[in-house]
Tab-separated table of C-alpha atoms in Angstrom:
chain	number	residue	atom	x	y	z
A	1	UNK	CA	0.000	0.000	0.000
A	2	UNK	CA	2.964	2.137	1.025
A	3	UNK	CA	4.340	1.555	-2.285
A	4	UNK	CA	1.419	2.410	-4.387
A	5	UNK	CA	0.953	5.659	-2.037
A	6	UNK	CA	5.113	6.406	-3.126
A	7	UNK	CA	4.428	5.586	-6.702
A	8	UNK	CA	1.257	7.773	-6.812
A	9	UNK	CA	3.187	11.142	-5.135
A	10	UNK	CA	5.776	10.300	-7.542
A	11	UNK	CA	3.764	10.439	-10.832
A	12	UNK	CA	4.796	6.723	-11.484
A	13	UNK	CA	1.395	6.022	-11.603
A	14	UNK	CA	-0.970	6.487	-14.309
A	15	UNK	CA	-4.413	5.421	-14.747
A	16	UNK	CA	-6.469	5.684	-18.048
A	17	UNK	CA	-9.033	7.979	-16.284
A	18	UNK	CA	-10.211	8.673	-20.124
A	19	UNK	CA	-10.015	5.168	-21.532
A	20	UNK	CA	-12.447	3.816	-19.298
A	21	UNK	CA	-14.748	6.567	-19.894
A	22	UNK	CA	-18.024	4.774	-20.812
A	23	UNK	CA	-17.459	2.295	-16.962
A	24	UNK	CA	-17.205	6.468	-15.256
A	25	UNK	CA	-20.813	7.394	-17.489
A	26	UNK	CA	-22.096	4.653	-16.405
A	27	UNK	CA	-21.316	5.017	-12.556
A	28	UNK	CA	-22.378	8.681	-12.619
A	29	UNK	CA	-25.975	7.136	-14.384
A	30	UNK	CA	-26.444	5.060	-11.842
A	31	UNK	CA	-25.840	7.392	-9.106
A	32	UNK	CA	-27.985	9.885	-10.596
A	33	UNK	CA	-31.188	7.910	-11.128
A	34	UNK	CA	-30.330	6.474	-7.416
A	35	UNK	CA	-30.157	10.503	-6.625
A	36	UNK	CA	-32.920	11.260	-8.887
A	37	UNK	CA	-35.356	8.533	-7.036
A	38	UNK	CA	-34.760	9.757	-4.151
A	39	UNK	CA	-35.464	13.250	-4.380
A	40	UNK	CA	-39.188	11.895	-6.496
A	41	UNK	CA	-39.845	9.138	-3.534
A	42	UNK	CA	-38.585	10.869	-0.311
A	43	UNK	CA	-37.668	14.337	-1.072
A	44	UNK	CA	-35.500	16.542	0.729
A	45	UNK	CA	-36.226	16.807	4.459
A	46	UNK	CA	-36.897	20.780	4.402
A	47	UNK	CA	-36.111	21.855	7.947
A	48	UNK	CA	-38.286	24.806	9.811
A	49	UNK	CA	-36.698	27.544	8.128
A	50	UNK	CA	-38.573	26.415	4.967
A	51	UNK	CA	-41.746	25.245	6.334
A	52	UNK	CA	-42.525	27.222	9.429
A	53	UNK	CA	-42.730	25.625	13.339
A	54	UNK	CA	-42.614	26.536	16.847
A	55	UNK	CA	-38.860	26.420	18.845
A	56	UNK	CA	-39.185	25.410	22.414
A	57	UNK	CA	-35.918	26.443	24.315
A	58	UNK	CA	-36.159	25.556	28.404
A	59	UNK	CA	-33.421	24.680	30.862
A	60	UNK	CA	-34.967	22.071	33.164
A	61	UNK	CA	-34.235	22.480	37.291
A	62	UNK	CA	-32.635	18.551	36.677
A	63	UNK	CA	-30.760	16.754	34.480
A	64	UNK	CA	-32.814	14.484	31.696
A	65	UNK	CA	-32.425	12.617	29.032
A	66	UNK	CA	-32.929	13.531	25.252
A	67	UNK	CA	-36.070	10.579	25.551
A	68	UNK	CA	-37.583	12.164	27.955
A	69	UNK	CA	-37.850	15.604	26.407
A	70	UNK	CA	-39.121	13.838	22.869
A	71	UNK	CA	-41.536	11.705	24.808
A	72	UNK	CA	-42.887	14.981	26.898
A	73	UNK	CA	-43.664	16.955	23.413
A	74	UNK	CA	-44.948	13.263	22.230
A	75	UNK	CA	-47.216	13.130	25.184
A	76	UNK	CA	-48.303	16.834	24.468
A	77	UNK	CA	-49.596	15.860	20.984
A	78	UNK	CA	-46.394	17.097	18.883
A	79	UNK	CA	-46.018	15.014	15.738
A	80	UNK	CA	-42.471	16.382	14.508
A	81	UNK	CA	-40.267	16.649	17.101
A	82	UNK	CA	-36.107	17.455	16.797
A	83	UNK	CA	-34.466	18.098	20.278
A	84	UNK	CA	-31.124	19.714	20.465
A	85	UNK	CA	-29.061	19.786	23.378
A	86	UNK	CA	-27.457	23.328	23.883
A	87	UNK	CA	-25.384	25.744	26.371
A	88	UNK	CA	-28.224	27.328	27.648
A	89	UNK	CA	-30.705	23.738	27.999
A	90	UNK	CA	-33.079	22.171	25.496
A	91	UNK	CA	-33.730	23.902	22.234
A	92	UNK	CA	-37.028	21.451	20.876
A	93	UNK	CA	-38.409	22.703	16.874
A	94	UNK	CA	-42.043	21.324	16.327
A	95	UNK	CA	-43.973	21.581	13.486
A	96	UNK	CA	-46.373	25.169	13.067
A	97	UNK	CA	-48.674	24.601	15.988
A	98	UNK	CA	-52.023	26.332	16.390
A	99	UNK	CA	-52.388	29.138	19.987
A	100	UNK	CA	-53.952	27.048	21.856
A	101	UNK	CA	-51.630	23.889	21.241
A	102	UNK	CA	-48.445	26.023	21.675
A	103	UNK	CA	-49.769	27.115	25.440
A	104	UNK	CA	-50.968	23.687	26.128
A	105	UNK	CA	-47.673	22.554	24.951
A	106	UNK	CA	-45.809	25.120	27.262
A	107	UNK	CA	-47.563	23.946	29.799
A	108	UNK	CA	-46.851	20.215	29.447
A	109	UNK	CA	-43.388	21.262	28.957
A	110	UNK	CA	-43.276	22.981	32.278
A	111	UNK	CA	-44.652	20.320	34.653
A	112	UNK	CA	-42.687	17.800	32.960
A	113	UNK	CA	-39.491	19.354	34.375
A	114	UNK	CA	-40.437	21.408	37.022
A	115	UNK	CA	-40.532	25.059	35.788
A	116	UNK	CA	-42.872	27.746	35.225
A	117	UNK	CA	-44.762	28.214	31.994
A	118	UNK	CA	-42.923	31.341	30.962
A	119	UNK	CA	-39.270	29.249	31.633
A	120	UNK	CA	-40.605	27.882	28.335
A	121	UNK	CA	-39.904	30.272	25.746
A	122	UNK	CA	-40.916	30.181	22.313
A	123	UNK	CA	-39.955	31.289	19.181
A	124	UNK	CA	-42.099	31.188	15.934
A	125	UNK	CA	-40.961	30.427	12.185
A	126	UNK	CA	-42.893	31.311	9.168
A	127	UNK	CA	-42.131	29.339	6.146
A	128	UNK	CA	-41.405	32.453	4.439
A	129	UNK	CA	-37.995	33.622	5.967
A	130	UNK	CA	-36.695	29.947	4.132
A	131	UNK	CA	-39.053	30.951	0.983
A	132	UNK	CA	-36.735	33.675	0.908
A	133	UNK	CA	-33.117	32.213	1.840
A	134	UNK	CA	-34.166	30.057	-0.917
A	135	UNK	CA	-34.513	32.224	-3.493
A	136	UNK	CA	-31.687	33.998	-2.871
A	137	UNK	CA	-29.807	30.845	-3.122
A	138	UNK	CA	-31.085	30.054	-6.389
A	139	UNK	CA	-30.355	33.465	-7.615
A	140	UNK	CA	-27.239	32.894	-6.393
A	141	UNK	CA	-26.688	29.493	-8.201
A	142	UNK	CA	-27.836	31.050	-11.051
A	143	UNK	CA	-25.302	33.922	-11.188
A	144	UNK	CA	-22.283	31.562	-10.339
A	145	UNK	CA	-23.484	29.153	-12.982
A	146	UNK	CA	-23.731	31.821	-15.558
A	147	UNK	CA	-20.622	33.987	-14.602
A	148	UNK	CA	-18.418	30.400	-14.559
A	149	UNK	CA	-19.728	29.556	-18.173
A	150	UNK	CA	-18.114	33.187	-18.802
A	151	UNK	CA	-15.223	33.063	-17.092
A	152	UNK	CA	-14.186	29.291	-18.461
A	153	UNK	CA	-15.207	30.299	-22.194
A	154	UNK	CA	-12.825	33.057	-22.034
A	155	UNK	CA	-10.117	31.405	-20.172
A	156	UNK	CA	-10.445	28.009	-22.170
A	157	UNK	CA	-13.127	27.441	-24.459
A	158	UNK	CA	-16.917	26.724	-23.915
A	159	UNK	CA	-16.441	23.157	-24.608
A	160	UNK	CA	-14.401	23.290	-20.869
A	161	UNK	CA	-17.120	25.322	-19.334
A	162	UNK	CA	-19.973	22.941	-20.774
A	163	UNK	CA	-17.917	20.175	-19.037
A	164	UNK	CA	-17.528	22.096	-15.937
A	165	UNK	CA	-21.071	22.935	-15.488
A	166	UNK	CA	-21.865	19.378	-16.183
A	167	UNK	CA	-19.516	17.759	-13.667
A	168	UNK	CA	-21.183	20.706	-11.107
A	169	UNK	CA	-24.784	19.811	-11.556
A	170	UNK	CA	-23.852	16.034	-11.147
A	171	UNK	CA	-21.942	17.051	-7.719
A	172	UNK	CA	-25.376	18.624	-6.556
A	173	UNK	CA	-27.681	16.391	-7.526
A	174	UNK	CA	-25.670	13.663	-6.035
A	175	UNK	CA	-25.592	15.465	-2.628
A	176	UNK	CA	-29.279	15.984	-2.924
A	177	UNK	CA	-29.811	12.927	-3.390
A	178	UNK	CA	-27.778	11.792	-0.044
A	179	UNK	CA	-29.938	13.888	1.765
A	180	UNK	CA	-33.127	12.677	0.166
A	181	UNK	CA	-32.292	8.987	0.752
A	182	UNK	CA	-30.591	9.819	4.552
A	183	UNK	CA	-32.967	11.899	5.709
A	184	UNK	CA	-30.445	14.885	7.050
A	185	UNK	CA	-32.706	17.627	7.682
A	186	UNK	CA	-31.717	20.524	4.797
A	187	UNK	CA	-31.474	23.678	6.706
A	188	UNK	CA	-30.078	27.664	5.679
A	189	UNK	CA	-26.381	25.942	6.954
A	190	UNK	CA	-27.217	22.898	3.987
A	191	UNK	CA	-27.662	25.493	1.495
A	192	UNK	CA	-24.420	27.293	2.067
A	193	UNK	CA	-23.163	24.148	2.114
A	194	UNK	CA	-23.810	23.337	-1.448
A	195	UNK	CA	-22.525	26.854	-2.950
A	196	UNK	CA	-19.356	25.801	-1.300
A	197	UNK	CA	-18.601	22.958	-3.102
A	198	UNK	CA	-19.549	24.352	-6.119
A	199	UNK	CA	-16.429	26.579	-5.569
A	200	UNK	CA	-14.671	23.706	-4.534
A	201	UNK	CA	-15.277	21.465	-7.709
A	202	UNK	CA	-14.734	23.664	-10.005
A	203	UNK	CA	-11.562	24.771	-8.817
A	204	UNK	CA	-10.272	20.969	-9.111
A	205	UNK	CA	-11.635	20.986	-12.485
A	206	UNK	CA	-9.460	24.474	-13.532
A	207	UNK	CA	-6.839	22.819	-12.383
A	208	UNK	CA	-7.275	19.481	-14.676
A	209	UNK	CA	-8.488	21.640	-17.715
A	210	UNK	CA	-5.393	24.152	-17.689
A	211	UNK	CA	-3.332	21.295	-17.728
A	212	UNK	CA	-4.891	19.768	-20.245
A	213	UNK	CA	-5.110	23.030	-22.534
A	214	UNK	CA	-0.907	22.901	-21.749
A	215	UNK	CA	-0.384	19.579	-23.260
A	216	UNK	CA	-2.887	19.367	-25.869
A	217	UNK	CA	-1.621	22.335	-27.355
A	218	UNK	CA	1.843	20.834	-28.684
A	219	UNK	CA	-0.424	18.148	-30.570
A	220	UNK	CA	0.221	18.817	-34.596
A	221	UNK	CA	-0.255	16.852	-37.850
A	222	UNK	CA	2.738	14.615	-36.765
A	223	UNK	CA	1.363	14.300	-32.991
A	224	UNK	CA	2.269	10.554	-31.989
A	225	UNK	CA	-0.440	10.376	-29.396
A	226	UNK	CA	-4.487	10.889	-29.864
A	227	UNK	CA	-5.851	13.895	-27.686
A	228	UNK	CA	-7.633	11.344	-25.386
A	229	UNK	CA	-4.245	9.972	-24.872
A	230	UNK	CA	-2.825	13.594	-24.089
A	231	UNK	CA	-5.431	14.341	-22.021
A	232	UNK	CA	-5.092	11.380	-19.629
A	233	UNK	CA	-1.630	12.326	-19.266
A	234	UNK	CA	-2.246	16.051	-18.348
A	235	UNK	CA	-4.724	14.128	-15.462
A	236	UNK	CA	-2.023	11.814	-14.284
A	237	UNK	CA	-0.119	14.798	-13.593
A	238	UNK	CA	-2.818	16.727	-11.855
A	239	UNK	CA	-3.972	13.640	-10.297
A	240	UNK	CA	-1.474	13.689	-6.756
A	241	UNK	CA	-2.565	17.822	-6.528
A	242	UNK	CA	-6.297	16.893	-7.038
A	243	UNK	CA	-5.893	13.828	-4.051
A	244	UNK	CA	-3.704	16.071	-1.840
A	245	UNK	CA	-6.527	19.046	-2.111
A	246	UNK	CA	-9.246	16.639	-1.125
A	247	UNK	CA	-7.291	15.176	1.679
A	248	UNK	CA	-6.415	18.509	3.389
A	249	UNK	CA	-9.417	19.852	2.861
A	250	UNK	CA	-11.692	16.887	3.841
A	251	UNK	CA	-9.486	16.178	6.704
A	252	UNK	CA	-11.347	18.610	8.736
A	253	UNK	CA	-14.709	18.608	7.647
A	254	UNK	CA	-14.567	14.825	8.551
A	255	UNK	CA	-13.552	15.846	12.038
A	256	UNK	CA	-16.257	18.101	12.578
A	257	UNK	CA	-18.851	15.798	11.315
A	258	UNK	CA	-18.471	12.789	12.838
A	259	UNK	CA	-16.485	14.103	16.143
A	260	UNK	CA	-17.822	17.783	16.470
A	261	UNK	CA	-22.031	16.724	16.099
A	262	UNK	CA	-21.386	13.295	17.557
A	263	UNK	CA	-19.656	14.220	20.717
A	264	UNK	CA	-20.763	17.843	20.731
A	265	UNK	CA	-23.975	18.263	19.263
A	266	UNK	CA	-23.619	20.566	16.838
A	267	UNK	CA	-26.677	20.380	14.760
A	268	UNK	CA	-25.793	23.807	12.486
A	269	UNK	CA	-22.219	22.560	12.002
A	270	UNK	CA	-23.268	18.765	11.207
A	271	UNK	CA	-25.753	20.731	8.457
A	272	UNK	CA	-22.797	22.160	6.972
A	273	UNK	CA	-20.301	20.047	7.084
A	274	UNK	CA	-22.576	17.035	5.873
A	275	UNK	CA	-23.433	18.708	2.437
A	276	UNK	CA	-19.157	19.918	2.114
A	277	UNK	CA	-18.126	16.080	3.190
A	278	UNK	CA	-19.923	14.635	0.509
A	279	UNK	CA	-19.787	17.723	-1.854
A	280	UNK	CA	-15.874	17.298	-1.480
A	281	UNK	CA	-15.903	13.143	-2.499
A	282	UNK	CA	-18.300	13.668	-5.539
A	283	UNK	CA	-16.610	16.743	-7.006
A	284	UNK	CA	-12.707	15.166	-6.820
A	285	UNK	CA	-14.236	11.941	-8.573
A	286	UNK	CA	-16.220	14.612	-11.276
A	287	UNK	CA	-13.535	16.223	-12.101
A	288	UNK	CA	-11.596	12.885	-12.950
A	289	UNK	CA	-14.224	10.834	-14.079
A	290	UNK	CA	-16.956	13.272	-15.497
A	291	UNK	CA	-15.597	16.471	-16.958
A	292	UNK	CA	-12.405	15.373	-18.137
A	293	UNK	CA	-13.571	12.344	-20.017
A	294	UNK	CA	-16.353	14.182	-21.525
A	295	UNK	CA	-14.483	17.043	-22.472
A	296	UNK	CA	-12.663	14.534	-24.554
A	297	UNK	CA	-16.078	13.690	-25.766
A	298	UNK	CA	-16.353	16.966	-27.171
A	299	UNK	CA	-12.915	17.558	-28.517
A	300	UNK	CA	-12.090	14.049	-30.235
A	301	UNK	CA	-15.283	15.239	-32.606
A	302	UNK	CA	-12.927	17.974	-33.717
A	303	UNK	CA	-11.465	17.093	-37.636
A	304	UNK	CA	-8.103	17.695	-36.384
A	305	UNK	CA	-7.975	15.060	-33.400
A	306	UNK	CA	-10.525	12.583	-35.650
A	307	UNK	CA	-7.517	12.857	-38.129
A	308	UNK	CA	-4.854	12.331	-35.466
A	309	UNK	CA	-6.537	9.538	-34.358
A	310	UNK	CA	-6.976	8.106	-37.756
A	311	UNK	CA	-3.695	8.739	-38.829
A	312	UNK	CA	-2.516	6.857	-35.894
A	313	UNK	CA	-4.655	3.712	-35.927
A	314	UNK	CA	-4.079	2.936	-39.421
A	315	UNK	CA	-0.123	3.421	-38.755
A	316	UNK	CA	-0.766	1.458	-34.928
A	317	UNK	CA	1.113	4.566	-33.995
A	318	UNK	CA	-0.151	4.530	-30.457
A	319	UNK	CA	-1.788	1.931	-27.824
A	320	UNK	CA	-4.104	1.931	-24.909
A	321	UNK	CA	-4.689	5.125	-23.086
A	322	UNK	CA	-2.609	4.200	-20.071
A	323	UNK	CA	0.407	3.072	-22.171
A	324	UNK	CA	0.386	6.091	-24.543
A	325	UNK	CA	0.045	8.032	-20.540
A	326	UNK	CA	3.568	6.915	-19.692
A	327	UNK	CA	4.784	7.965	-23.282
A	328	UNK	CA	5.778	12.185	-22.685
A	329	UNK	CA	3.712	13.863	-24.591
A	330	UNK	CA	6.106	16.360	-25.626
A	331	UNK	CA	7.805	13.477	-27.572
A	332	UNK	CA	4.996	14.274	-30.113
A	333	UNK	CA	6.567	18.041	-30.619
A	334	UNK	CA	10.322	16.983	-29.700
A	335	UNK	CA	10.025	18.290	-26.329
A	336	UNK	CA	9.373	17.715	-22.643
A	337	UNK	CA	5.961	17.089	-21.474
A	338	UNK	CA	5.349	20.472	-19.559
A	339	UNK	CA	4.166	18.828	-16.483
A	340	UNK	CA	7.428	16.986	-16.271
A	341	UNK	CA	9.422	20.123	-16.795
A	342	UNK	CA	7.189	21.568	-13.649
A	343	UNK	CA	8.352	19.240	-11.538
A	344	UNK	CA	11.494	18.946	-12.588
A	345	UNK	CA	11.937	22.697	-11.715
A	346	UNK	CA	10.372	21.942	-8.187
């Protein structure tokens, strides 16, 4: 394992990401309908901010357990019931409950753990306030979606930024879908949750893509390798960077997900940092296995790569993707693969 892990820092490992494009299509198909099914059979588990309810927050004379402040609001007539342990006591969200209920409820609350009724305080949620951090979400999705198309088709071409976008919506509808299928209540904290990796995934697939645009660009009418083949190569070199990013960077979401809300509690946090866990895991396998290889989708239906490529198989100029990976590509120009020279100079 230790070996592989040397190899793999190295660069002495290289893996026909591209070549075994059709077995990535097909995992990100399956994932989506999986996704997809969810979000049709269960749907997302909208928390208060979206549809409205009543917040309970007490601190009881005695110590109790988390079952026996559910089963008091149970008793009370409560149907939805989430209990949070905080600083300052109990914090209980209910579903939107009538006047009457809410002061019978108080009162239940009260005599089940020896306070007065106005120790029970209560705080009311319309649905609207979520309406609203929803919209400006989507606005905001909107914007990013349409000023990255923009920004990629300037910097690259809009065959990169159709790829980009691609690999993004897959990343969120994939989250969704965990959600959907899990149950996680989606909160204001979930939603900023999901612009973040947005950021985050694209920024792996820059990374790939200006790389790519490096290598490919030394590829003439004499070119000895296909741009698939070219490509693949620019990802083996950006693969260690892209596996290092993810590791740092999910290193401590991790820890605040399953140690911070486990041992702590921290319902807002374990919102957020559910939706960037996952977010982080789809996006580094999109921009491998879903924008790169169908970038190369796009290009190889270019006349100049469909004659590099059948220039080459009529001549059996060039192999597999993985063994035309370890050939440099700059061999095809009589140079250095620039990715090579990069490290070299490091």
């Amino acid at each position: 394992m230790s070996g592989i892990a040397s190899r793999l820092y190295r660069g002495e490992v290289n893996v026909d990401f591209v070549g075994r494009r059709k077995l990535w299509y097909g995992l990100s198909a399956f994932l989506l309908l999986i996704s997809i099914a969810g979000l049709v059979v269960n749907g997302l588990n909208l928390g208060v901010e979206f549809k409205g309810g009543s917040v309970f927050s007490f601190k009881p004379a005695q110590t109790v357990s988390i079952e026996k402040v559910r089963g008091t609001f149970v008793d009370a007539g409560v149907h939805q019931v989430i209990v949070q342990e905080t600083n300052n006591g109990w914090r209980v969200t209910t579903e939107s409950l009538p006047a009457e209920k809410v002061t019978e409820v108080q009162n239940a609350a009260a005599k089940g753990f020896g306070l007065r009724q106005n120790d029970v305080t209560l705080q009311v949620i319309g649905a609207s306030w979520g309406g609203q951090v929803a919209d400006k979400a989507i606005q905001g999705l909107i914007v990013f979606m349409l000023a990255i198309i923009l920004y990629l088709t300037m910097a690259f071409e809009w065959k990169m930024a159709l790829a980009a976008v691609v690999a993004l919506v897959h990343d969120l509808v994939i989250t969704a879908g965990v959600y959907a299928w899990s149950g996680f209540e989606v909160t204001p904290a979930t939603l900023l949750g999901f612009l973040t990796i947005l950021g985050y995934s694209l920024y792996d697939a820059v990374v790939v893509f200006d790389m790519i645009k490096e290598v490919t660009a030394k590829l003439g009418t004499t070119s000895k390798v296909t741009y698939t083949q070219a490509a693949n190569d620019a990802l083996n070199h950006t693969l260690i960077r892209s596996l290092n990013t993810t590791l740092v960077a999910i290193l401590p979401v991790a820890a605040i997900l399953f140690i911070g809300t486990t041992l702590f509690g921290a319902g807002t946090l374990k919102d957020l940092s559910l939706s960037l866990f996952v977010g982080m895991i789809v996006g580094t396998y999109s921009s491998l296995c879903v924008a790169t290889p169908l970038l190369v989708t796009l290009k190889e239906r270019e006349p100049r790569y469909q004659a590099i490529a059948r220039r080459l198989a009529a001549t059996g100029g060039a192999g597999s993707g993985v063994k035309a990976a370890r050939q440099p590509v700059g061999a095809t120009a009589g140079g250095t693969p620039a990715g090579d020279e990069k490290r070299k100079k490091k």
